[in-house]
Coordinates of C-alpha atoms in Angstrom, one line a residue:
X1 CA 0.0 0.0 0.0
X2 CA 1.3 3.5 -0.8
X3 CA 0.2 6.8 0.5
X4 CA 0.9 10.2 -1.1
X5 CA 0.2 13.6 0.6
X6 CA -0.5 16.7 -1.4
X7 CA -1.1 20.2 0.1
X8 CA -4.1 22.0 -1.3
X9 CA -3.5 25.7 -0.5
X10 CA -6.5 27.4 1.1
X11 CA -8.3 24.0 1.2
X12 CA -6.4 21.5 3.2
X13 CA -4.5 18.3 2.4
X14 CA -5.3 15.4 0.0
X15 CA -4.2 11.9 0.8
X16 CA -4.1 9.4 -2.0
X17 CA -4.0 5.8 -1.1
X18 CA -3.3 2.9 -3.4
X19 CA -4.3 -0.4 -1.8
X20 CA -2.4 -3.7 -2.3
X21 CA -5.2 -4.7 -4.6
X22 CA -4.5 -1.7 -6.8
X23 CA -7.6 0.4 -5.8
X24 CA -7.2 4.2 -5.6
X25 CA -8.9 6.0 -2.7
X26 CA -8.4 9.6 -1.7
X27 CA -9.2 11.6 1.4
X28 CA -9.4 15.4 1.1
X29 CA -9.0 16.8 4.6
X30 CA -10.4 20.4 4.6
X31 CA -9.1 22.9 7.1
X32 CA -12.6 23.3 8.7
X33 CA -12.7 19.6 9.6
X34 CA -14.8 18.3 6.7
X35 CA -13.5 15.3 4.8
X36 CA -14.3 13.9 1.4
X37 CA -13.6 10.3 0.4
X38 CA -13.0 9.7 -3.3
X39 CA -13.2 6.3 -5.0
X40 CA -11.5 5.8 -8.3
X41 CA -11.9 3.5 -11.3
X42 CA -9.5 0.5 -11.0
X43 CA -8.5 0.8 -14.7
X44 CA -8.2 4.7 -14.6
X45 CA -6.7 6.1 -11.4
X46 CA -7.8 9.6 -12.5
X47 CA -11.5 8.8 -13.0
X48 CA -13.4 9.3 -9.8
X49 CA -16.4 6.9 -9.4
X50 CA -17.9 8.6 -6.4
X51 CA -17.2 11.0 -3.5
X52 CA -18.6 10.9 0.0
X53 CA -18.6 14.1 2.1
X54 CA -18.2 13.6 5.8
X55 CA -18.4 16.1 8.7
X56 CA -15.8 16.0 11.5
X57 CA -17.9 13.6 13.7
X58 CA -18.6 11.3 10.8
X59 CA -14.9 11.3 9.8
X60 CA -13.9 10.5 13.4
X61 CA -16.4 7.6 13.6
X62 CA -15.2 6.2 10.3
X63 CA -11.6 6.5 11.4
X64 CA -12.4 4.7 14.6
X65 CA -14.1 1.8 12.7
X66 CA -11.2 1.5 10.3
X67 CA -8.4 1.7 12.9
X68 CA -9.8 -0.5 15.6
X69 CA -9.0 -4.2 15.8
X70 CA -11.7 -4.6 18.4
X71 CA -15.3 -3.6 18.3
X72 CA -15.4 0.2 18.3
X73 CA -17.0 2.0 21.2
X74 CA -20.5 3.1 20.5
X75 CA -21.4 6.7 21.4
X76 CA -24.4 7.1 23.7
X77 CA -26.3 8.9 21.0
X78 CA -26.0 5.7 18.9
X79 CA -27.1 3.3 21.5
X80 CA -30.7 2.1 21.7
X81 CA -31.4 3.8 25.0
X82 CA -34.6 5.6 24.1
X83 CA -33.3 8.8 25.6
X84 CA -33.9 12.3 24.3
X85 CA -32.1 15.6 24.9
X86 CA -34.2 18.7 24.7
X87 CA -34.2 22.4 25.5
X88 CA -37.1 23.4 27.7
X89 CA -37.8 27.2 27.7
X90 CA -38.4 29.0 31.0
X91 CA -41.0 31.7 30.1
X92 CA -42.2 34.7 32.1
X93 CA -45.3 32.6 33.0
X94 CA -43.3 29.7 34.5
X95 CA -44.0 29.1 38.2
X96 CA -40.3 28.4 38.7
X97 CA -39.1 31.8 37.2
X98 CA -36.9 33.4 39.9
X99 CA -36.9 30.2 42.0
X100 CA -34.2 27.6 42.8
X101 CA -33.9 24.7 40.4
X102 CA -34.2 22.3 43.2
X103 CA -37.8 23.3 43.8
X104 CA -38.8 21.7 40.5
X105 CA -37.8 18.3 42.0
X106 CA -37.4 17.4 38.3
X107 CA -35.4 14.2 38.7
X108 CA -37.7 12.8 41.5
X109 CA -40.9 13.7 39.7
X110 CA -39.9 12.8 36.1
X111 CA -36.7 10.8 36.0
X112 CA -35.3 13.4 33.7
X113 CA -31.9 15.1 34.4
X114 CA -31.3 18.8 34.0
X115 CA -27.7 18.8 32.7
X116 CA -27.4 22.5 31.9
X117 CA -29.2 25.9 31.8
X118 CA -28.6 28.1 28.8
X119 CA -28.8 31.8 29.6
X120 CA -28.2 34.8 27.4
X121 CA -25.0 35.5 29.4
X122 CA -23.7 32.0 28.8
X123 CA -24.3 28.3 29.6
X124 CA -24.4 26.9 33.1
X125 CA -23.4 23.2 33.0
X126 CA -24.5 20.9 35.8
X127 CA -26.5 23.5 37.8
X128 CA -27.0 22.8 41.5
X129 CA -30.3 22.8 43.2
X130 CA -29.7 26.4 44.4
X131 CA -29.4 27.7 40.8
X132 CA -32.2 30.3 40.2
X133 CA -34.1 30.1 36.9
X134 CA -34.8 33.2 35.0
X135 CA -37.3 34.0 32.2
X136 CA -35.5 33.4 28.9
X137 CA -33.4 30.5 30.2
X138 CA -33.5 27.2 28.5
X139 CA -33.2 24.1 30.6
X140 CA -31.3 21.3 28.9
X141 CA -32.9 18.0 29.9
X142 CA -32.0 14.4 29.3
X143 CA -34.4 11.5 29.9
X144 CA -37.1 9.4 28.4
X145 CA -39.5 11.1 26.0
X146 CA -42.2 10.9 28.7
X147 CA -39.9 12.2 31.4
X148 CA -38.7 15.2 29.4
X149 CA -42.3 16.0 28.3
X150 CA -43.4 15.9 31.9
X151 CA -40.5 18.2 32.9
X152 CA -41.6 20.7 30.2
X153 CA -45.1 20.7 31.6
X154 CA -43.7 21.3 35.1
X155 CA -41.5 24.2 34.0
X156 CA -44.3 25.7 32.0
X157 CA -46.8 25.3 34.9
X158 CA -49.3 23.3 33.0

């Protein structure tokens, strides 16, 4: 197998790979993290059969699959856990506006976890029970569909 690297000014780097079987594959690594895979005709190494665009996460997952001799680790978002992550708005009508997060008793009542609160001034990861909610906040919740829906009703006061 041979690999050739070519700088692409203003774009990134192209890596051309010729497999032991004589197939030509290229990877164009853009500076912004995107990747493009190119597959070439066996009889004509300059004729591209197809290209596959990949974002940075997709490229990382593919690299992990190709590099690993063992079964690759599966990200939580790919597991069959039936969990959702959702932003729940805190409106001016919320009964919890101006009150500590702990008063919602979210986890006890719904099984959903509040993993962050997004505020105009910035995110607040892992807020404690004393964290006070404000109108305009968005609560980031993780749980079952039913649990997150119930949390949204609690925050909304419905």
